[in-house]
C-alpha cells in the first residue's frame, strides 16, 4: 500500500492505555493510517524515517493562553511553539480586543492564517473585563455572533467577571452567557473563578461556566472536580501539594496543563507547554500521564477529536523525543510533514507590518508633567487612613492594607508615607480619566516603571517613588507608542517598545526575549521581589484578580466588585 511517510523503530505513545508500544507508524494525506508492527513489507512509502528507538508522542495541545502575553505577533509565536513541540493552541485574544474591539480580533486571527501551528480561537467574553474601567474597544453580543459566523472559534473564552455572574442576573456577562447557551448550545464556556467555593462556585457552574484555570489549592480543586468542573493547571498552580494530589488520585480526565501567560524570555530559555510537562515529570508525575495531560485530555475538553493521539484517522502531528524524562525534542512533524529538526537551521520569518497603520498609533496622550503625579484630595489638612495595594511574591493577587498619610493644602503627601505611588491614565483619548493609589510590599523600592501593557484595559500604568522618575518613564512609553520603561535617578535603565496597539512588537522572538530579560532585571534591581515582576505589575490594573487593584475609575475592591476611595474614611 502506498503511504506518504513510514516511521520505523519507534516507541509510540498510546494515549488510550497511557503507555508506549514499540512499532512503526504510517501516515497518508496528513493523517495517521496505521500504528503497529507492519513495515516495508506492507507499505510503499514516499519517505521512510528510522526512529532509532526514540519516543514518538503527539504534538502538544495548549487550550488556554494569550499570545499577547508574550508581546509578539501570532507568526512569531508559532515559530516558538513548533520548536517546543506545541502544534495546536486555543488562544484568546482579549488583550488586542481591549485595545481595538472586534476589528482587533479579526486582524489578529488574520495575522495567524499562515502559521504552522494550528490556532483555534477562543471568543473573548469579557471585553472590557468589568464596567469599572475604560478600554479602547469592547466585544458586544452582535460582535460575538459575527465572529462565530466568520472565524474559526472553538469556545467562549474565560468568563472573568465572576462577581457579577453570581450577584447580578441582568449584567452584561450573564446576557452573554445566556445568549451563547440559547443560540450556540454546544459551544464550550471557559471560566476564571479564583477562590470561589460552595454555593458561589456552584452558581458559576450552573450558569454554564465549567472550567477554571486560576491559582489552585487542594480544597478548591477538589470542590471543582466534585462539581464537574474541568481544571486547567498552569505553572503557578504546580505546588508540591497540588502535584501530589494529581499524581495520587484518578483525575486524569478532569484536568490538563496550560500555559496561560508566557513571558518572551521564559519562552526562549525554558520553552512553552513542554516546560510544564517536563516540570510535572520532575515533580514525580509519570511521563505517560504528563503527556496525556498535555495532549488527549485538552483535546477532549475542546472536542478536538481529530488530534491529541497517535491513532488511525487522527491528524499526523507528532514529535520524536530522544530523552523522555527531559522531554528532549529532536524533530517535530505537522500533518505528517517535518517542520522542525534540532540538527537543521530554524529561523523565524515575519511579515511586518502585519496590521493596519492606525494600530501603530494607539496611544493618544500628551506628555505628562510633575503636576500629573500630585494627588489632590478634597479633605482638610491632617492625617488620614489610606488604602495600600500590597504586592505579594508568588501570586498576582494583591492585598489591601492601610497606612496613615498626611494631607497638606489639599495634597496627599505620598512621598513621605514610605509607600510608592501607583497611577493610571486613560490613553485612548476617550475621557482623560486618571486614578491614584499607594503601593507597597514586594514591588520596586525606588525609581519608576511605566507601561501600557496593563491587563486588561492597557491604559498607561505608572509605579514610582518620585515624580521625576515617573515623568521620564511615562513619557518614554508615550513617545514609543506603548511598551515598558524602567527609570532610576533620572535615567532609563530598560525599555521595551510595543508599538502594535501598545502591547505587541513585530521584533524576532530572540530579540524580544533579551529585551524582556533586561526589563525583568532592571525591575529587580529597583527592589521588585517577585517570581514574575512583569506579569505582577501588568495585573495591578486587572479588576477581576483579587484583592485591591486600580483602573482609571479608581481603586477597585475586587471581591465586592466596587470602586473604593483612596482615603478609607474622612
Coordinates of C-alpha atoms in Angstrom, one line a residue:
X1 CA 0.0 0.0 0.0
X2 CA 1.3 3.5 -0.9
X3 CA 1.8 5.9 2.0
X4 CA 3.5 9.3 2.3
X5 CA 5.6 8.6 5.4
X6 CA 6.7 5.5 7.3
X7 CA 8.3 6.0 10.7
X8 CA 10.0 2.8 11.8
X9 CA 11.6 1.6 15.0
X10 CA 9.9 3.9 17.5
X11 CA 8.3 3.7 20.9
X12 CA 4.8 5.0 20.1
X13 CA 2.7 6.6 22.9
X14 CA -0.7 5.1 23.1
X15 CA -3.0 7.6 24.8
X16 CA -5.8 5.1 25.4
X17 CA -3.6 2.9 27.6
X18 CA -1.1 5.7 28.7
X19 CA 1.8 3.5 27.7
X20 CA 4.5 3.2 25.0
X21 CA 4.4 0.4 22.4
X22 CA 7.3 -0.4 20.1
X23 CA 6.5 -0.4 16.4
X24 CA 6.0 1.6 13.3
X25 CA 3.6 4.3 12.1
X26 CA 2.4 5.1 8.6
X27 CA 0.9 8.5 7.5
X28 CA -1.2 9.2 4.5
X29 CA -2.6 12.6 3.5
X30 CA -1.5 14.2 6.7
X31 CA -3.2 11.6 9.0
X32 CA -2.1 8.5 10.7
X33 CA -3.1 5.4 8.8
X34 CA -1.5 2.6 10.7
X35 CA 0.3 2.0 14.0
X36 CA 1.8 -1.4 14.6
X37 CA 4.5 -3.9 13.6
X38 CA 3.9 -3.9 9.8
X39 CA 6.6 -2.1 7.8
X40 CA 8.1 -2.1 4.3
X41 CA 6.6 -5.5 3.5
X42 CA 3.1 -3.8 3.7
X43 CA 3.8 -0.2 2.8
X44 CA 5.5 1.6 -0.2
X45 CA 6.5 4.9 1.4
X46 CA 7.4 8.0 -0.4
X47 CA 9.6 8.8 2.6
X48 CA 11.0 6.5 5.3
X49 CA 12.3 7.6 8.7
X50 CA 14.3 5.4 11.1
X51 CA 13.2 6.4 14.5
X52 CA 16.3 4.8 16.1
X53 CA 14.3 3.7 19.1
X54 CA 13.2 7.1 20.1
X55 CA 9.9 8.1 21.7
X56 CA 7.1 9.2 19.5
X57 CA 4.4 11.3 21.2
X58 CA 1.6 13.5 19.8
X59 CA 2.1 17.2 19.3
X60 CA 1.3 19.1 22.5
X61 CA -2.0 21.0 22.8
X62 CA -2.4 24.2 24.9
X63 CA -6.1 25.1 25.2
X64 CA -5.7 28.3 27.4
X65 CA -3.3 31.0 26.5
X66 CA -2.9 34.6 25.4
X67 CA -0.4 35.2 22.6
X68 CA -0.3 38.9 23.6
X69 CA 1.2 37.9 26.9
X70 CA 4.4 37.1 25.0
X71 CA 4.1 40.5 23.4
X72 CA 4.7 39.1 19.9
X73 CA 2.6 38.5 16.8
X74 CA 0.9 35.1 16.0
X75 CA 3.5 34.4 13.4
X76 CA 6.5 34.8 15.8
X77 CA 4.6 32.9 18.5
X78 CA 4.0 30.0 16.1
X79 CA 7.7 29.9 15.4
X80 CA 8.4 29.5 19.1
X81 CA 5.7 26.9 19.6
X82 CA 6.8 24.5 16.9
X83 CA 10.4 24.1 18.1
X84 CA 8.9 23.3 21.6
X85 CA 6.6 20.6 20.2
X86 CA 3.4 22.5 20.6
X87 CA 1.3 22.0 17.4
X88 CA -2.2 23.2 18.4
X89 CA -3.3 26.0 20.6
X90 CA -6.5 27.8 21.6
X91 CA -5.5 31.4 22.1
X92 CA -7.9 34.0 23.5
X93 CA -7.1 37.4 22.0
X94 CA -8.9 39.5 24.6
X95 CA -5.9 41.8 25.1
X96 CA -5.9 43.1 21.5
X97 CA -9.7 43.1 21.8
X98 CA -9.5 45.5 24.7
X99 CA -7.5 47.9 22.5
X100 CA -9.3 47.6 19.2
X101 CA -12.5 45.6 19.8
X102 CA -14.0 43.4 17.1
X103 CA -11.6 44.7 14.5
X104 CA -8.6 43.8 16.7
X105 CA -9.8 40.2 17.0
X106 CA -10.3 39.9 13.2
X107 CA -6.9 41.4 12.4
X108 CA -5.3 39.1 15.0
X109 CA -6.9 36.0 13.5
X110 CA -6.0 37.2 10.0
X111 CA -2.3 37.5 11.2
X112 CA -2.4 33.8 12.2
X113 CA -3.7 32.4 9.0
X114 CA -0.3 31.2 7.6
X115 CA 1.1 30.0 11.0
X116 CA 2.5 26.4 11.1
X117 CA 0.8 25.8 14.5
X118 CA -3.0 25.3 14.3
X119 CA -4.8 28.1 16.1
X120 CA -8.4 27.6 17.1
X121 CA -9.6 30.8 18.7
X122 CA -11.5 31.4 21.9
X123 CA -14.1 34.1 21.7
X124 CA -13.3 37.0 24.1
X125 CA -16.1 37.1 26.5
X126 CA -15.1 39.9 28.9
X127 CA -14.1 42.9 26.9
X128 CA -13.8 45.1 28.9
X129 CA -13.3 42.8 31.9
X130 CA -15.6 45.0 34.0
X131 CA -17.6 48.2 33.8
X132 CA -15.2 49.8 36.1
X133 CA -12.5 50.7 33.5
X134 CA -12.1 52.4 30.2
X135 CA -10.8 50.3 27.3
X136 CA -10.0 51.0 23.7
X137 CA -12.6 48.6 22.4
X138 CA -15.4 46.2 23.5
X139 CA -16.9 43.0 22.4
X140 CA -20.7 43.0 22.3
X141 CA -23.1 40.2 21.6
X142 CA -23.5 41.2 18.0
X143 CA -19.7 41.1 17.6
X144 CA -19.7 37.6 19.0
X145 CA -22.3 36.5 16.5
X146 CA -20.2 37.8 13.7
X147 CA -17.0 36.1 14.9
X148 CA -18.8 32.8 15.3
X149 CA -20.2 33.2 11.8
X150 CA -16.9 34.1 10.1
X151 CA -13.9 32.9 12.1
X152 CA -12.5 29.6 13.5
X153 CA -13.9 29.9 17.0
X154 CA -13.9 26.8 19.2
X155 CA -15.1 28.1 22.6
X156 CA -16.3 31.1 24.6
X157 CA -13.1 32.5 26.3
X158 CA -12.7 32.8 30.0
X159 CA -15.7 34.4 31.9
X160 CA -13.8 36.8 34.1
X161 CA -16.4 38.9 35.9
X162 CA -17.4 36.2 38.4
X163 CA -18.8 38.7 40.9
X164 CA -21.4 40.0 38.5
X165 CA -22.3 36.5 37.3
X166 CA -23.3 35.3 40.8
X167 CA -24.8 38.5 42.0
X168 CA -26.4 40.3 39.1
X169 CA -28.7 38.3 36.8
X170 CA -29.0 41.1 34.3
X171 CA -25.4 42.0 34.0
X172 CA -23.7 42.1 30.6
X173 CA -21.7 38.9 31.3
X174 CA -24.9 36.9 32.1
X175 CA -26.5 38.3 29.0
X176 CA -23.6 36.9 27.0
X177 CA -23.7 33.5 28.7
X178 CA -27.5 33.3 28.2
X179 CA -27.1 34.2 24.5
X180 CA -24.4 31.6 23.9
X181 CA -26.3 28.9 25.7
X182 CA -29.5 29.7 23.8
X183 CA -28.1 30.1 20.3
X184 CA -24.8 28.1 20.4
X185 CA -25.7 25.3 23.0
X186 CA -22.7 23.2 22.1
X187 CA -20.1 25.9 22.4
X188 CA -17.7 25.3 25.3
X189 CA -17.6 28.0 28.0
X190 CA -14.3 28.6 29.8
X191 CA -14.0 30.2 33.2
X192 CA -11.9 32.3 35.5
X193 CA -13.1 31.7 39.1
X194 CA -10.4 32.3 41.7
X195 CA -11.1 31.2 45.2
X196 CA -14.8 30.6 44.7
X197 CA -16.2 27.7 46.8
X198 CA -19.5 26.2 47.8
X199 CA -22.7 28.0 46.6
X200 CA -20.8 30.7 44.7
X201 CA -18.8 28.1 42.8
X202 CA -22.0 26.1 42.0
X203 CA -23.7 29.2 40.8
X204 CA -20.9 29.7 38.3
X205 CA -21.2 26.1 37.1
X206 CA -25.0 26.4 36.9
X207 CA -24.6 29.4 34.7
X208 CA -22.6 27.3 32.2
X209 CA -19.0 28.0 33.2
X210 CA -17.4 24.6 33.7
X211 CA -13.7 25.1 33.8
X212 CA -11.1 27.1 35.8
X213 CA -7.5 27.9 35.1
X214 CA -6.7 30.2 38.0
X215 CA -4.4 29.5 41.0
X216 CA -5.5 26.2 42.6
X217 CA -5.4 24.8 46.1
X218 CA -6.3 21.3 47.2
X219 CA -9.6 22.5 48.7
X220 CA -10.6 24.5 45.6
X221 CA -9.5 21.8 43.2
X222 CA -11.4 19.0 45.0
X223 CA -14.5 21.2 45.1
X224 CA -14.3 22.0 41.4
X225 CA -13.8 18.4 40.3
X226 CA -16.5 17.1 42.6
X227 CA -18.9 19.6 41.0
X228 CA -17.9 18.5 37.4
X229 CA -15.6 21.4 36.6
X230 CA -12.6 20.8 34.4
X231 CA -9.3 22.1 35.8
X232 CA -6.5 23.7 33.7
X233 CA -3.3 23.6 35.6
X234 CA -0.8 26.4 34.9
X235 CA 2.7 26.6 36.4
X236 CA 1.8 28.8 39.3
X237 CA -0.6 26.0 40.5
X238 CA 2.1 23.4 40.3
X239 CA 2.8 23.4 44.0
X240 CA 4.0 20.1 45.6
X241 CA 0.6 19.6 47.3
X242 CA -1.3 20.1 44.1
X243 CA 1.0 17.9 42.0
X244 CA 0.9 15.1 44.7
X245 CA -2.9 15.2 44.5
X246 CA -2.9 14.9 40.7
X247 CA -0.4 12.1 40.9
X248 CA -2.1 10.1 43.6
X249 CA -5.7 10.4 42.5
X250 CA -7.6 9.1 39.5
X251 CA -8.4 12.5 38.0
X252 CA -6.7 12.4 34.6
X253 CA -10.0 13.0 32.8
X254 CA -10.6 16.2 34.9
X255 CA -7.5 18.3 34.2
X256 CA -4.9 19.3 31.7
X257 CA -1.8 21.5 31.6
X258 CA -1.9 25.0 30.1
X259 CA 0.4 28.0 30.0
X260 CA -1.9 31.0 30.1
X261 CA 0.8 33.6 30.0
X262 CA 4.4 33.1 29.0
X263 CA 7.0 35.8 29.0
X264 CA 9.3 36.0 26.0
X265 CA 12.5 35.3 27.9
X266 CA 10.9 32.2 29.5
X267 CA 9.7 31.1 26.1
X268 CA 13.1 31.4 24.7
X269 CA 15.0 29.9 27.6
X270 CA 12.7 27.2 29.1
X271 CA 10.1 26.5 26.4
X272 CA 6.4 26.6 26.4
X273 CA 3.9 23.8 27.3
X274 CA 6.8 21.3 27.1
X275 CA 8.4 23.1 30.0
X276 CA 5.2 22.5 32.1
X277 CA 5.2 18.8 31.1
X278 CA 8.9 18.5 31.9
X279 CA 8.4 20.1 35.3
X280 CA 5.5 17.8 36.0
X281 CA 7.8 14.8 35.3
X282 CA 10.5 16.3 37.6
X283 CA 7.9 16.6 40.3
X284 CA 7.1 12.9 40.2
X285 CA 4.4 12.5 37.6
X286 CA 4.9 9.6 35.2
X287 CA 5.9 10.8 31.8
X288 CA 2.9 8.9 30.3
X289 CA 0.5 10.8 32.5
X290 CA 2.1 14.2 31.9
X291 CA 1.9 13.6 28.2
X292 CA -1.7 12.7 28.4
X293 CA -2.5 15.9 30.3
X294 CA -1.0 17.9 27.5
X295 CA -2.4 16.0 24.5
X296 CA -5.5 13.9 24.7
X297 CA -7.0 15.5 27.8
X298 CA -7.0 19.0 26.5
X299 CA -8.2 17.8 23.1
X300 CA -11.2 16.1 24.7
X301 CA -12.0 19.3 26.6
X302 CA -12.1 21.3 23.4
X303 CA -13.9 18.4 21.5
X304 CA -11.0 18.3 19.1
X305 CA -11.5 14.6 18.4
X306 CA -9.2 14.6 15.4
X307 CA -5.9 15.1 17.4
X308 CA -4.0 14.6 20.6
X309 CA -3.5 10.9 19.9
X310 CA -1.4 8.7 17.6
X311 CA -4.1 6.6 16.1
X312 CA -5.7 5.8 12.7
X313 CA -7.5 8.7 11.2
X314 CA -6.0 11.3 13.6
X315 CA -4.1 14.3 12.5
X316 CA -0.4 13.5 11.9
X317 CA 1.0 15.9 14.5
X318 CA 3.9 14.3 16.5
X319 CA 7.4 14.7 17.8
X320 CA 10.3 12.4 18.2
X321 CA 11.9 12.5 21.7
X322 CA 15.4 11.2 22.5
X323 CA 15.1 11.6 26.3
X324 CA 11.7 11.1 27.8
X325 CA 12.5 12.4 31.3
X326 CA 13.9 15.6 29.9
X327 CA 11.5 15.7 27.0
X328 CA 14.4 16.4 24.6
X329 CA 12.8 17.2 21.2
X330 CA 14.7 16.0 18.1
X331 CA 12.1 16.5 15.4
X332 CA 8.5 17.9 15.1
X333 CA 6.0 16.9 12.4
X334 CA 2.8 18.8 11.4
X335 CA 0.2 16.9 9.4
X336 CA 2.9 14.3 8.6
X337 CA 5.4 16.9 7.4
X338 CA 8.7 17.7 9.2
X339 CA 8.6 21.3 10.4
X340 CA 11.5 21.3 12.9
X341 CA 14.7 19.4 13.3
X342 CA 17.2 20.2 16.0
X343 CA 20.1 19.4 13.6
X344 CA 18.9 21.9 10.9
X345 CA 18.7 25.6 10.8
X346 CA 15.4 27.0 12.1
X347 CA 14.7 30.7 11.6
X348 CA 11.8 33.0 12.2
X349 CA 10.0 34.6 9.3
X350 CA 7.9 37.7 9.9
X351 CA 5.7 39.6 7.5
X352 CA 5.8 43.1 9.1
X353 CA 3.9 45.3 9.2
X354 CA 1.1 42.8 9.7
X355 CA -1.5 45.2 11.0
X356 CA -3.3 48.4 9.7
X357 CA -1.5 51.7 10.1
X358 CA -3.6 53.0 12.9
X359 CA -2.6 50.0 15.1
X360 CA 0.8 51.7 15.4
X361 CA -0.8 55.0 16.7
X362 CA -3.0 53.9 19.6
X363 CA -1.5 55.9 22.5
X364 CA -3.4 59.1 22.3
X365 CA -1.8 61.1 25.1
X366 CA 0.3 64.2 25.5
X367 CA 3.5 64.1 27.6
X368 CA 2.9 64.2 31.4
X369 CA 4.4 66.7 33.8
X370 CA 5.1 66.8 37.6
X371 CA 1.5 68.0 38.3
X372 CA 0.2 64.7 36.9
X373 CA 1.8 62.9 39.9
X374 CA 0.4 65.2 42.6
X375 CA -2.6 63.6 44.4
X376 CA -5.2 66.2 45.2
X377 CA -7.8 65.2 47.8
X378 CA -10.9 67.1 49.0
X379 CA -10.2 66.9 52.7
X380 CA -8.9 69.2 55.4
X381 CA -5.2 69.1 56.4
X382 CA -4.4 66.2 58.7
X383 CA -3.5 62.5 58.9
X384 CA -5.7 60.0 57.1
X385 CA -6.0 56.3 56.9
X386 CA -5.3 55.3 53.2
X387 CA -5.6 52.1 51.3
X388 CA -2.4 50.5 50.1
X389 CA -2.1 47.9 47.4
X390 CA 0.3 45.3 48.8
X391 CA 2.1 43.3 46.2
X392 CA 2.9 39.7 47.1
X393 CA 5.6 37.4 45.7
X394 CA 4.2 34.0 44.5
X395 CA 1.0 35.4 43.2
X396 CA -0.5 38.2 41.0
X397 CA -3.1 38.6 43.8
X398 CA -2.6 41.6 46.0
X399 CA -3.8 42.5 49.5
X400 CA -5.4 45.7 50.9
X401 CA -3.5 47.3 53.7
X402 CA -3.9 50.7 55.4
X403 CA -1.4 53.3 56.4
X404 CA -1.5 56.8 57.8
X405 CA -0.7 59.6 55.3
X406 CA -0.6 63.4 55.8
X407 CA -2.6 65.8 53.7
X408 CA -1.3 69.4 53.4
X409 CA -3.1 72.1 51.4
X410 CA -5.3 69.5 49.7
X411 CA -2.4 67.4 48.6
X412 CA -1.6 63.9 49.7
X413 CA 2.0 63.7 50.9
X414 CA 2.6 60.3 49.4
X415 CA 6.3 60.7 49.1
X416 CA 6.5 60.9 53.0
X417 CA 4.4 57.8 53.5
X418 CA 7.0 55.2 53.0
X419 CA 4.9 53.8 50.1
X420 CA 5.1 54.2 46.4
X421 CA 2.6 55.8 44.1
X422 CA 0.6 53.9 41.5
X423 CA -1.2 55.9 38.9
X424 CA -3.2 55.0 35.8
X425 CA -4.1 57.3 32.9
X426 CA -6.7 56.6 30.2
X427 CA -4.7 56.6 27.0
X428 CA -7.3 56.2 24.2
X429 CA -8.4 59.8 24.1
X430 CA -11.9 59.0 25.3
X431 CA -12.3 60.8 28.6
X432 CA -8.9 61.6 30.2
X433 CA -9.7 59.7 33.3
X434 CA -6.9 59.1 35.8
X435 CA -6.6 57.5 39.3
X436 CA -4.1 57.2 42.1
X437 CA -3.3 54.8 44.8
X438 CA -0.5 53.8 47.2
X439 CA 1.6 50.7 46.7
X440 CA 3.9 48.6 48.9
X441 CA 5.1 45.1 49.6
X442 CA 7.2 43.2 47.1
X443 CA 7.3 45.9 44.4
X444 CA 10.0 48.4 43.5
X445 CA 11.6 50.4 46.4
X446 CA 13.0 53.3 44.3
X447 CA 12.8 54.7 40.7
X448 CA 9.8 54.2 38.5
X449 CA 8.2 51.8 36.0
X450 CA 5.7 52.7 33.3
X451 CA 3.8 50.5 30.9
X452 CA 0.8 50.4 28.5
X453 CA 0.9 46.6 28.9
X454 CA -1.6 46.6 31.8
X455 CA -4.3 44.0 31.9
X456 CA -6.8 44.2 30.5
X457 CA -7.6 47.8 29.7
X458 CA -4.0 48.5 28.7
X459 CA -4.1 52.1 29.8
X460 CA -0.9 53.8 30.9
X461 CA 0.2 52.5 34.3
X462 CA 3.0 54.1 36.3
X463 CA 4.5 53.0 39.6
X464 CA 7.2 55.0 41.3
X465 CA 8.8 56.6 44.3
X466 CA 9.4 60.1 43.0
X467 CA 7.6 62.3 40.3
X468 CA 10.8 63.0 38.4
X469 CA 11.5 59.3 37.5
X470 CA 7.8 58.7 37.0
X471 CA 7.6 61.5 34.4
X472 CA 10.6 60.2 32.5
X473 CA 9.2 56.6 32.5
X474 CA 5.7 57.6 31.4
X475 CA 6.8 59.9 28.6
X476 CA 9.2 57.3 27.3
X477 CA 6.3 54.9 26.9
X478 CA 4.1 57.6 25.3
X479 CA 6.8 58.5 22.9
X480 CA 7.3 54.9 21.9
X481 CA 3.6 54.4 21.3
X482 CA 3.5 51.8 24.0
X483 CA 5.7 49.4 25.9
X484 CA 7.7 49.5 29.1
X485 CA 10.2 51.9 30.6
X486 CA 12.2 51.5 33.8
X487 CA 13.9 54.6 35.3
X488 CA 16.3 55.2 38.1
X489 CA 17.9 58.5 39.2
X490 CA 16.6 60.2 36.0
X491 CA 18.0 57.6 33.6
X492 CA 16.1 55.0 31.5
X493 CA 17.8 51.7 32.5
X494 CA 15.5 49.4 30.5
X495 CA 13.0 49.9 27.7
X496 CA 10.8 47.7 25.6
X497 CA 8.9 49.1 22.6
X498 CA 5.4 47.7 21.9
X499 CA 4.1 49.8 19.1
X500 CA 1.3 47.5 17.9
X501 CA -1.6 48.6 20.0
X502 CA 0.8 49.4 22.8
X503 CA 1.0 45.7 23.6
X504 CA 2.9 43.9 20.8
X505 CA 6.1 44.1 18.9
X506 CA 7.0 42.6 15.5
X507 CA 10.6 42.0 16.5
X508 CA 12.0 38.4 16.4
X509 CA 11.4 36.3 19.5
X510 CA 15.1 36.1 20.3
X511 CA 15.4 39.9 20.4
X512 CA 12.2 40.3 22.5
X513 CA 13.5 37.7 24.9
X514 CA 16.7 39.6 25.5
X515 CA 14.8 42.9 26.0
X516 CA 12.3 41.3 28.4
X517 CA 15.1 39.7 30.4
X518 CA 16.8 43.1 30.7
X519 CA 13.4 44.6 31.7
X520 CA 13.0 42.0 34.4
X521 CA 16.5 42.5 35.7
X522 CA 16.0 46.3 35.8
X523 CA 12.8 45.9 37.8
X524 CA 14.5 43.6 40.2
X525 CA 17.4 46.0 40.6
X526 CA 14.9 48.5 41.9
X527 CA 13.8 46.0 44.6
X528 CA 11.0 44.2 42.9
X529 CA 10.9 40.8 44.6
X530 CA 8.5 38.6 42.5
X531 CA 8.8 35.4 40.5
X532 CA 7.5 37.4 37.5
X533 CA 7.6 41.1 38.1
X534 CA 6.4 41.9 34.6
X535 CA 3.2 39.9 35.0
X536 CA 2.8 41.2 38.5
X537 CA 2.9 44.9 37.6
X538 CA 0.8 44.2 34.5
X539 CA -2.0 42.8 36.6
X540 CA -2.2 45.7 39.1
X541 CA -4.9 47.1 36.8
X542 CA -6.9 43.8 36.4
X543 CA -10.1 44.4 38.3
X544 CA -11.1 40.7 38.4
X545 CA -8.0 39.5 40.2
X546 CA -8.1 39.8 44.0
X547 CA -8.0 41.8 46.0
X548 CA -7.2 45.6 45.6
X549 CA -6.5 46.8 42.0
X550 CA -6.6 50.1 40.2
X551 CA -8.2 51.3 36.9
X552 CA -8.8 54.8 35.5
X553 CA -12.1 54.7 37.5
X554 CA -10.2 54.4 40.8
X555 CA -9.2 51.7 43.3
X556 CA -11.1 48.5 42.9
X557 CA -12.2 46.2 45.7
X558 CA -12.3 43.1 43.5
X559 CA -14.1 40.8 45.9
X560 CA -17.0 43.2 46.3
X561 CA -16.8 44.5 42.7
X562 CA -16.8 48.2 43.7
X563 CA -14.7 51.3 43.3
X564 CA -13.4 52.4 46.7
X565 CA -11.8 55.7 47.8
X566 CA -8.1 56.1 48.5
X567 CA -8.8 57.6 51.9
X568 CA -10.7 55.0 53.9
X569 CA -12.8 57.4 55.9
X570 CA -12.9 61.2 56.4

